[in-house]
mmCIF file of C-alpha atoms in Angstrom:
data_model
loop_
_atom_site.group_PDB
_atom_site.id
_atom_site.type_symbol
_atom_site.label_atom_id
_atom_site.label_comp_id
_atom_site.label_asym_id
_atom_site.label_seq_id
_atom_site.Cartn_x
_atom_site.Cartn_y
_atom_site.Cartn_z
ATOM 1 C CA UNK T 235 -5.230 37.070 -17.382
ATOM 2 C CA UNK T 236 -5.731 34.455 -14.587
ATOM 3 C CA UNK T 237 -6.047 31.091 -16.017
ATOM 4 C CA UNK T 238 -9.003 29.269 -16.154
ATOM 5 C CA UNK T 239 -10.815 27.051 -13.745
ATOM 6 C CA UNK T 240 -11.245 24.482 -16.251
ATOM 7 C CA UNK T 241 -7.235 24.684 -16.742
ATOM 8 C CA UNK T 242 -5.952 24.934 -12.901
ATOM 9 C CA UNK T 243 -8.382 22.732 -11.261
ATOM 10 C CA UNK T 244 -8.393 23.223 -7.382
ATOM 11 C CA UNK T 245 -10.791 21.206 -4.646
ATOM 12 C CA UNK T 246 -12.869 22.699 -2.845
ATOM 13 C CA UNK T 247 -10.339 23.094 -0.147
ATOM 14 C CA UNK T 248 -7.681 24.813 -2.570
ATOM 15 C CA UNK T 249 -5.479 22.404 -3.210
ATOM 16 C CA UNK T 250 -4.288 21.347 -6.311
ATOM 17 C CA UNK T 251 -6.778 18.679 -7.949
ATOM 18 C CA UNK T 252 -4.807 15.411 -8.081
ATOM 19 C CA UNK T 253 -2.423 15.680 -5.270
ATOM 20 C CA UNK T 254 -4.673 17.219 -2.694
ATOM 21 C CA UNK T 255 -1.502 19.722 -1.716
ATOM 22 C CA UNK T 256 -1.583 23.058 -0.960
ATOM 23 C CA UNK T 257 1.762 25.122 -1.549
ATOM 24 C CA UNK T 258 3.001 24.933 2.407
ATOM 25 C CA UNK T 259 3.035 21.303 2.453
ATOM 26 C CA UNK T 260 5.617 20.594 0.279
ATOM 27 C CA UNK T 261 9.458 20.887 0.799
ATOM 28 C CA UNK T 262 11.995 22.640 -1.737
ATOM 29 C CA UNK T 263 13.576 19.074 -2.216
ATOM 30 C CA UNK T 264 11.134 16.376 -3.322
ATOM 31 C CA UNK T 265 12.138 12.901 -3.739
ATOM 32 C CA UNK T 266 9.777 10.883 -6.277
ATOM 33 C CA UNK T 267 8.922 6.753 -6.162
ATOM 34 C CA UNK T 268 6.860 5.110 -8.256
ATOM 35 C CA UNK T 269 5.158 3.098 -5.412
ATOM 36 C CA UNK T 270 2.708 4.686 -3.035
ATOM 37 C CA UNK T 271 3.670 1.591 -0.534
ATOM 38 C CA UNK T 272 7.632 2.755 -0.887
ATOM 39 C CA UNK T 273 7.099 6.481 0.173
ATOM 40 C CA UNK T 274 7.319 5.737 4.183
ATOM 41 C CA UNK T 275 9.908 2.964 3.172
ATOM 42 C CA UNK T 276 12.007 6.265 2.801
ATOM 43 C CA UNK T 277 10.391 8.546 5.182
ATOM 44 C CA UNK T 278 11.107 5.967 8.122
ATOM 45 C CA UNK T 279 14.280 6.928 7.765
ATOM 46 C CA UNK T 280 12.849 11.086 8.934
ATOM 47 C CA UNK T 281 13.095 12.513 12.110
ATOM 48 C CA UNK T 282 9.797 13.583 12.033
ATOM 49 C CA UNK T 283 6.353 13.684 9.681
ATOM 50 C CA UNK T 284 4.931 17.029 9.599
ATOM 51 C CA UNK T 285 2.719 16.292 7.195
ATOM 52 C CA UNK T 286 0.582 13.270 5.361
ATOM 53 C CA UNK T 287 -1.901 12.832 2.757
ATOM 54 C CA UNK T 288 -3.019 10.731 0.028
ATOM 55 C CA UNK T 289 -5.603 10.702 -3.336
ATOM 56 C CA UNK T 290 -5.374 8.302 -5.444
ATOM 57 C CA UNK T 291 -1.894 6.932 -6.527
ATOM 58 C CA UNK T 292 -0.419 10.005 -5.414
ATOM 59 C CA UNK T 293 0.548 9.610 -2.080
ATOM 60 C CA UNK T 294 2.977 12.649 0.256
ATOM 61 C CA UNK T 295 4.637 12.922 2.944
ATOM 62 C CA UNK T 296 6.942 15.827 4.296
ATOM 63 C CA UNK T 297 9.442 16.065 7.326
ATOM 64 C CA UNK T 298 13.030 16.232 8.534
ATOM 65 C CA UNK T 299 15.652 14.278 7.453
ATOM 66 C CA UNK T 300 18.909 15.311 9.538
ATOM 67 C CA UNK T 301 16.966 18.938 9.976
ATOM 68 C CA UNK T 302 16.699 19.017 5.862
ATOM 69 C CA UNK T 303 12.634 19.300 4.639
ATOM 70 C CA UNK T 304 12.394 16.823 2.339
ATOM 71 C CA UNK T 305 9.196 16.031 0.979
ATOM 72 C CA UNK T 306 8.509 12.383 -0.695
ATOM 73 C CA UNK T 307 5.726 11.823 -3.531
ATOM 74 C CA UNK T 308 4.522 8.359 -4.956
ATOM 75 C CA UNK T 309 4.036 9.263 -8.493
ATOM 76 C CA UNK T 310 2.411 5.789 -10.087
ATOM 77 C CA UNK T 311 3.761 4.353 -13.289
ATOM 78 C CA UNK T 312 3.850 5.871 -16.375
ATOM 79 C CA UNK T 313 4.992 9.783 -18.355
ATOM 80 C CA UNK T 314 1.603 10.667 -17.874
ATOM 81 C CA UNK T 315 1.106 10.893 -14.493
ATOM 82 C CA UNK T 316 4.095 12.429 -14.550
ATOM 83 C CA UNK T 317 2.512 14.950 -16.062
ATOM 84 C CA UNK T 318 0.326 15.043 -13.555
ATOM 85 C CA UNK T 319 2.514 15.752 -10.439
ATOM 86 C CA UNK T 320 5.323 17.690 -12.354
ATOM 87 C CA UNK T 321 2.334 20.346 -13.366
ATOM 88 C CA UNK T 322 0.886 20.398 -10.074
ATOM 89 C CA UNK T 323 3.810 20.676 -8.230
ATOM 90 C CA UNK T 324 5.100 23.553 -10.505
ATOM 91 C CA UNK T 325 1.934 25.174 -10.061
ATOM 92 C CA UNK T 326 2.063 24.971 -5.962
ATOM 93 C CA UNK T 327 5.228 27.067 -6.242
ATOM 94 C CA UNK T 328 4.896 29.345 -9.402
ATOM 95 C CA UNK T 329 1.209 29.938 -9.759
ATOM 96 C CA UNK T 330 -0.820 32.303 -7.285
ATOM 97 C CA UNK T 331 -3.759 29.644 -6.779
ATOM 98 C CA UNK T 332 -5.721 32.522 -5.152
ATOM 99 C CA UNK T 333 -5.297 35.010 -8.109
ATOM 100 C CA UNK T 334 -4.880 32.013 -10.791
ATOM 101 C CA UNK T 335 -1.493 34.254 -12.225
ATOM 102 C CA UNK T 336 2.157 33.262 -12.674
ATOM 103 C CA UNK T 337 4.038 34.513 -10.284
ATOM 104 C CA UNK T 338 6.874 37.065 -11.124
ATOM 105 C CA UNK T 339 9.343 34.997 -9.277
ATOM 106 C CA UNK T 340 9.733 31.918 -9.766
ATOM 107 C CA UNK T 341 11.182 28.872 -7.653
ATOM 108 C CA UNK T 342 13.264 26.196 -8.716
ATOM 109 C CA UNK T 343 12.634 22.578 -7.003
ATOM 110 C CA UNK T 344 15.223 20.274 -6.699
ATOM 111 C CA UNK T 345 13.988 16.630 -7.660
ATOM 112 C CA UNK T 346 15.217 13.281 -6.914
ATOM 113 C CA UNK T 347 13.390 10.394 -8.670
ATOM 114 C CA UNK T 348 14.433 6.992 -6.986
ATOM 115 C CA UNK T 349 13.376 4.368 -9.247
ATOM 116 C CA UNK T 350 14.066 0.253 -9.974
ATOM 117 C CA UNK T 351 15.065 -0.816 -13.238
ATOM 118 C CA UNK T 352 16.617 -3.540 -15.694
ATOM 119 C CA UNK T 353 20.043 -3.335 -17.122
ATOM 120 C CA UNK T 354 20.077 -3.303 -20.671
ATOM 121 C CA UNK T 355 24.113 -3.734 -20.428
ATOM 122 C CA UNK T 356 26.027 -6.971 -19.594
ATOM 123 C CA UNK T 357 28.611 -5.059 -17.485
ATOM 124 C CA UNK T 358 25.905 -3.049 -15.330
ATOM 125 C CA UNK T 359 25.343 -5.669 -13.017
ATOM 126 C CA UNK T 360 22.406 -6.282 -10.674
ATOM 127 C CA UNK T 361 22.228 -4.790 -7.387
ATOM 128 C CA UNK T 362 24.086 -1.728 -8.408
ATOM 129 C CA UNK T 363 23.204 1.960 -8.540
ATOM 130 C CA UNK T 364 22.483 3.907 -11.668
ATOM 131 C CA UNK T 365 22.165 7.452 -12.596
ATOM 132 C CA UNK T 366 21.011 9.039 -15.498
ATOM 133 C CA UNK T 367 22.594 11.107 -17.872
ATOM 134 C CA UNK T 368 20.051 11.563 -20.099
ATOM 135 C CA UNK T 369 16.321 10.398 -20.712
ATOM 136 C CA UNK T 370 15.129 9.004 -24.195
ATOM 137 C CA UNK T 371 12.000 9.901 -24.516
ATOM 138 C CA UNK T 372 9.977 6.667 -26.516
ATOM 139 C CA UNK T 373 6.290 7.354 -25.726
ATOM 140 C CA UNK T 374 6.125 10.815 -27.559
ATOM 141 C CA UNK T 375 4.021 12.586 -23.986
ATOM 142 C CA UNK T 376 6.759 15.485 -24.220
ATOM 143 C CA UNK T 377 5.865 16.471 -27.749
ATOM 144 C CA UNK T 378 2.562 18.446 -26.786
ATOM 145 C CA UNK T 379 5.012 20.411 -24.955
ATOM 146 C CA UNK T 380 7.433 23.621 -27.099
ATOM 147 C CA UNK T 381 10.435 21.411 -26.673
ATOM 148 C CA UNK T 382 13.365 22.633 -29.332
ATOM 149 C CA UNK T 383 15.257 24.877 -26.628
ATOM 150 C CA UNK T 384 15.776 20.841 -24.567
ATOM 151 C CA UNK T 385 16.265 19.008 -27.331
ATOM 152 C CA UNK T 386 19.977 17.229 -28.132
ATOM 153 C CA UNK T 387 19.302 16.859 -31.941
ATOM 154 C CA UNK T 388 23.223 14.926 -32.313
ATOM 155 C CA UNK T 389 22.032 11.566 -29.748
ATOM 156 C CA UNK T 390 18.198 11.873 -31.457
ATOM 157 C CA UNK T 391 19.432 11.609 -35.041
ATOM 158 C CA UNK T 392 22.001 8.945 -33.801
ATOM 159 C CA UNK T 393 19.173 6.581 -32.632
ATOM 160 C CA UNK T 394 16.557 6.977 -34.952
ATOM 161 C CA UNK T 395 19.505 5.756 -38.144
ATOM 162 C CA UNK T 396 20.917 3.415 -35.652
ATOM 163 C CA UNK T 397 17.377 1.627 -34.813
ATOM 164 C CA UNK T 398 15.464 2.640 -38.064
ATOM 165 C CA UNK T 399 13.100 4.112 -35.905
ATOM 166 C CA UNK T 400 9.443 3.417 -37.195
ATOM 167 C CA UNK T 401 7.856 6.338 -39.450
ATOM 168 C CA UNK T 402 4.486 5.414 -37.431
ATOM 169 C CA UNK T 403 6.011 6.287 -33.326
ATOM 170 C CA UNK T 404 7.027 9.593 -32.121
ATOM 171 C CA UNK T 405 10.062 11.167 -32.762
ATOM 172 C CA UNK T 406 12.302 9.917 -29.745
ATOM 173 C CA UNK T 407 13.462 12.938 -27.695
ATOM 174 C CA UNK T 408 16.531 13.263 -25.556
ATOM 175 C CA UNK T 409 16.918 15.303 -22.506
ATOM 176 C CA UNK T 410 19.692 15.995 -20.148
ATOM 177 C CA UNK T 411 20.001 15.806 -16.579
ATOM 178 C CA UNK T 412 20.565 18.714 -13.786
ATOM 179 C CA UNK T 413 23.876 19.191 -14.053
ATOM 180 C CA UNK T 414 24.091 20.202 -10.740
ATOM 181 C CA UNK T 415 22.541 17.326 -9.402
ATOM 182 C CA UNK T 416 24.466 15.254 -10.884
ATOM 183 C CA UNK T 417 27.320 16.213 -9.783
ATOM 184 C CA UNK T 418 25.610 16.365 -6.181
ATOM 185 C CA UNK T 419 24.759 13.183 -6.341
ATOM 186 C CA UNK T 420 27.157 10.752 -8.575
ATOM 187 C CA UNK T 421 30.222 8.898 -7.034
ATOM 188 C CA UNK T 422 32.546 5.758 -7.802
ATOM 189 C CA UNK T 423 29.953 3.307 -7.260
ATOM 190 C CA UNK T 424 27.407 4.742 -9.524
ATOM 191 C CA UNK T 425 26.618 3.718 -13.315
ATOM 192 C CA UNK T 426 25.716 6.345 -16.004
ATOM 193 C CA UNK T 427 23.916 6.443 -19.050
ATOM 194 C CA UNK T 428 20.728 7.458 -20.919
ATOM 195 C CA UNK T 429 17.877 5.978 -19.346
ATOM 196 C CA UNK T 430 15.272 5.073 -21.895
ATOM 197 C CA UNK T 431 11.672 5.345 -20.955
ATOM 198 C CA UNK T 432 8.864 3.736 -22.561
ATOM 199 C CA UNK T 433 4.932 4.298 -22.531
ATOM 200 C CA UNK T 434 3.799 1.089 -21.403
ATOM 201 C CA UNK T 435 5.275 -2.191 -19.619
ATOM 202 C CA UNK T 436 4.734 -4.902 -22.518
ATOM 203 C CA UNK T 437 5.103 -4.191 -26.091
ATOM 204 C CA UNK T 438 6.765 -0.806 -25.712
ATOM 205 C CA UNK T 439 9.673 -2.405 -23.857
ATOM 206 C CA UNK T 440 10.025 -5.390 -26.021
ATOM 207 C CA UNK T 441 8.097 -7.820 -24.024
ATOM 208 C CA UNK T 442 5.779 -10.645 -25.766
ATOM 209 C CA UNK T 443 2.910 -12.644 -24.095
ATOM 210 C CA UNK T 444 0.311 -12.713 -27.261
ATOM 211 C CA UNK T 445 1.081 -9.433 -29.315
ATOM 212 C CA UNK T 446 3.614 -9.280 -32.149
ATOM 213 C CA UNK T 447 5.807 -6.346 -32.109
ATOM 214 C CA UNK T 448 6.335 -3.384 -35.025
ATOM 215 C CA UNK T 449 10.015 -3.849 -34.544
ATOM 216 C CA UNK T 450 10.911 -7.483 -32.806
ATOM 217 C CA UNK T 451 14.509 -6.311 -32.684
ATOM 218 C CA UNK T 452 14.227 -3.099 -31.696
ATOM 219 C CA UNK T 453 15.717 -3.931 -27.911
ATOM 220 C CA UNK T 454 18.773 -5.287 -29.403
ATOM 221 C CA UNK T 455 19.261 -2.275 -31.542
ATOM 222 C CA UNK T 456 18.824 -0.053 -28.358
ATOM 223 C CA UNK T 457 20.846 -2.486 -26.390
ATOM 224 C CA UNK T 458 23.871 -1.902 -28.984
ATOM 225 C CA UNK T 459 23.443 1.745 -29.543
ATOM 226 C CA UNK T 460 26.890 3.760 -28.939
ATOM 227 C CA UNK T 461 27.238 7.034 -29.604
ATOM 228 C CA UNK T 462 31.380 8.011 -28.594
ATOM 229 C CA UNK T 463 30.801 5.625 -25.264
ATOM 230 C CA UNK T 464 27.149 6.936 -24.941
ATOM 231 C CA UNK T 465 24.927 3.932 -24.497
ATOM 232 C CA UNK T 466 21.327 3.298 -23.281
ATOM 233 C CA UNK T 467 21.740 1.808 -19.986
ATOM 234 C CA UNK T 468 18.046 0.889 -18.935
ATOM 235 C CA UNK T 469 15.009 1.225 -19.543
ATOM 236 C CA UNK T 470 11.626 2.287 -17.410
ATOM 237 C CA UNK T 471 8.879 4.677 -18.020
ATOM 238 C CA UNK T 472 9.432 7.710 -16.252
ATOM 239 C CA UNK T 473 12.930 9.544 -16.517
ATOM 240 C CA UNK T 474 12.299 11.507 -19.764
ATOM 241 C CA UNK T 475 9.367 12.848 -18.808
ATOM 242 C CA UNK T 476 10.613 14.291 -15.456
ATOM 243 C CA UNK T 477 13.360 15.830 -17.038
ATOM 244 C CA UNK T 478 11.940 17.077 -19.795
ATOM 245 C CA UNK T 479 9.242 19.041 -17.976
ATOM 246 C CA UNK T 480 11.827 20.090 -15.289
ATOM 247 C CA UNK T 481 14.078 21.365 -17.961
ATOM 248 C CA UNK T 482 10.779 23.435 -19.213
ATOM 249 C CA UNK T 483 9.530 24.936 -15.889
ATOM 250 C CA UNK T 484 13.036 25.830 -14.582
ATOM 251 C CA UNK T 485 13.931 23.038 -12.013
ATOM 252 C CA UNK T 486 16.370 20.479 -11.542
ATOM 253 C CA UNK T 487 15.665 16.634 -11.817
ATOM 254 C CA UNK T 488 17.605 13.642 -11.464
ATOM 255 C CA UNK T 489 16.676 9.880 -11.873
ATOM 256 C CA UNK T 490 18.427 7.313 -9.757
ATOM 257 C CA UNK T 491 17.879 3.652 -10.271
ATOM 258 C CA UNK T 492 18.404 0.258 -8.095
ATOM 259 C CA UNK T 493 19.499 -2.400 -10.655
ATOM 260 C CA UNK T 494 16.956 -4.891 -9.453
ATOM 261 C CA UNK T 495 17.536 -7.160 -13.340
ATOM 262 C CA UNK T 496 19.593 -7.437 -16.049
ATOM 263 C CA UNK T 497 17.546 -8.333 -18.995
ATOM 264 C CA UNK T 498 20.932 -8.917 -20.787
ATOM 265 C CA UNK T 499 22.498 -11.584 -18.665
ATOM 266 C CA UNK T 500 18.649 -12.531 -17.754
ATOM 267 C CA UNK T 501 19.196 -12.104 -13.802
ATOM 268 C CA UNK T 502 17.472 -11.359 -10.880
ATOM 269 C CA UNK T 503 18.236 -9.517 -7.806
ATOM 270 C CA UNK T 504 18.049 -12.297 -4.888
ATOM 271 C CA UNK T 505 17.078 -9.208 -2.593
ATOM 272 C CA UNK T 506 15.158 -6.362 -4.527
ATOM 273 C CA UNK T 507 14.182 -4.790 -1.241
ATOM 274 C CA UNK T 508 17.803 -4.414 0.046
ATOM 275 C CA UNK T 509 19.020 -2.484 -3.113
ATOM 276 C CA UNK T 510 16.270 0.088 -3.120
ATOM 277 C CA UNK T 511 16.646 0.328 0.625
ATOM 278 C CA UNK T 512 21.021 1.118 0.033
ATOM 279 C CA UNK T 513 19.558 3.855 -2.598
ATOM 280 C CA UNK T 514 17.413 5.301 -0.306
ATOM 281 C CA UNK T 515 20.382 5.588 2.195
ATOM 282 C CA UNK T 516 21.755 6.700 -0.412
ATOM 283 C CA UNK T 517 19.833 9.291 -1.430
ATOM 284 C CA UNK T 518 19.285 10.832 1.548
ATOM 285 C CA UNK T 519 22.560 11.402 2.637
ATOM 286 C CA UNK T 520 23.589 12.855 -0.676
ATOM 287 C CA UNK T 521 21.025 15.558 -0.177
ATOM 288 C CA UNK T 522 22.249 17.184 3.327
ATOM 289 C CA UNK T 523 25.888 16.908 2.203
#
């Protein structure tokens, strides 16, 4: 049964609603930012631009990088628009948009989410790369989603007794990397650990202007959460949700992260700009190896 207009929304044009693509503009690898301003900070690195376009937030570009098509997305902040592009995206390469049906085969992306965070860790330092093992999912977007077969019950029940996680939130949800991306893509001078990744900027990540928190010392007990040398490692608002919908529509994600602060030691990268632009070097040359 071809799925409903109302469900698969598509412009007049017939491209997908909030990205304005159409499945021949995107690449096989896709690199995701946060920032629509930091998507031709990485794509000035391309040979060439084949293609451009913009709505909203959500801002593409796809070319050549060394002869590899790469295509870069600006995602915005936040696991739902994530839910947003992973959907869309997924439905560019799986979905028939002229017959509205699944395809029979289906393709597997590769994404790379480049990212800036905050240490939570006194001996992840500023100005250093980190990549995530897994993402903890705090904002409870993944649970409208069939999520048992993703699920790593032993770190989830590990966390919620080791924070006294409130009756109130979401269950917190854990959710591994690509495997094969990670092993693409880590080396000796990147950091691991589970990224944790919150639903807003202020109170969910422990920050006070004129609220009072549920839990006030809820980011020390993440901070100090170690499960056998697991620990959290950061924490941003994107990761779990990226690879928990990966995990469920068959492709690979990983999140990399310039350590821009460490909310531990309560530093400051002197040059922001210059870490993200060593990840994006980074990042790029990992892919064509």
């Amino acid at each position: 049964m071809p799925i409903k207009e109302s469900e698969l929304i598509l412009n007049p044009d017939g491209s997908v609603y909030h990205l304005n693509l159409k499945p021949e503009n995107i690449a096989d690898t896709i690199i995701f930012v946060g920032d629509q301003n930091r998507v031709e900070k990485v794509t000035k690195h391309f040979d060439t631009i084949a293609f451009e376009t913009q709505k909203r937030e959500f801002k593409t570009q796809t070319g050549f990088y060394k002869g590899k098509r790469i295509t870069v997305i600006s995602t915005g902040i936040g696991p739902d628009n994530i839910d947003i592009v992973l959907n869309e995206l997924d439905a560019l390469v799986n979905i028939n948009l002229d017959t509205r049906k699944p395809k029979e085969h289906l393709k597997s992306l590769d994404i790379i989410r480049i990212g800036t965070s905050g240490s939570l860790q006194k001996d992840i330092p500023v100005d250093s790369f980190l990549l995530s093992t897994y993402g903890l999912d705090l904002n409870g977007m993944l649970h409208a989603y069939q999520i048992n077969t993703i699920q790593n019950s032993g770190i989830e029940n590990a966390f919620i007794n080791h924070t006294n996680w409130g009756e109130n939130k979401s269950k917190p949800i854990v959710v591994k990397n690509s495997s094969v991306l990670e092993n693409k893509f880590q080396s000796n001078i990147i950091h691991k650990g589970i990224t944790a990744t919150a639903g807003g900027f202020y109170g969910p990540q422990g920050r006070v202007l004129r609220l009072p928190l549920q839990d006030a010392k809820l980011n020390d007990k993440i901070d100090s959460f170690d499960l056998d040398g697991v620990r959290v490692t950061n924490l941003e608002m994107e990761t779990s949700a990226i690879y928990g919908l990966s995990k469920l529509m068959g492709h690979h994600a990983l999140s990399l992260n310039a350590i821009i602060a460490n909310r531990a030691n309560g530093t400051f990268s002197e040059n922001p700009g210059q870490i993200v632009e060593n990840l994006i070097k980074y990042t790029l040359n990992k892919i064509i190896e």
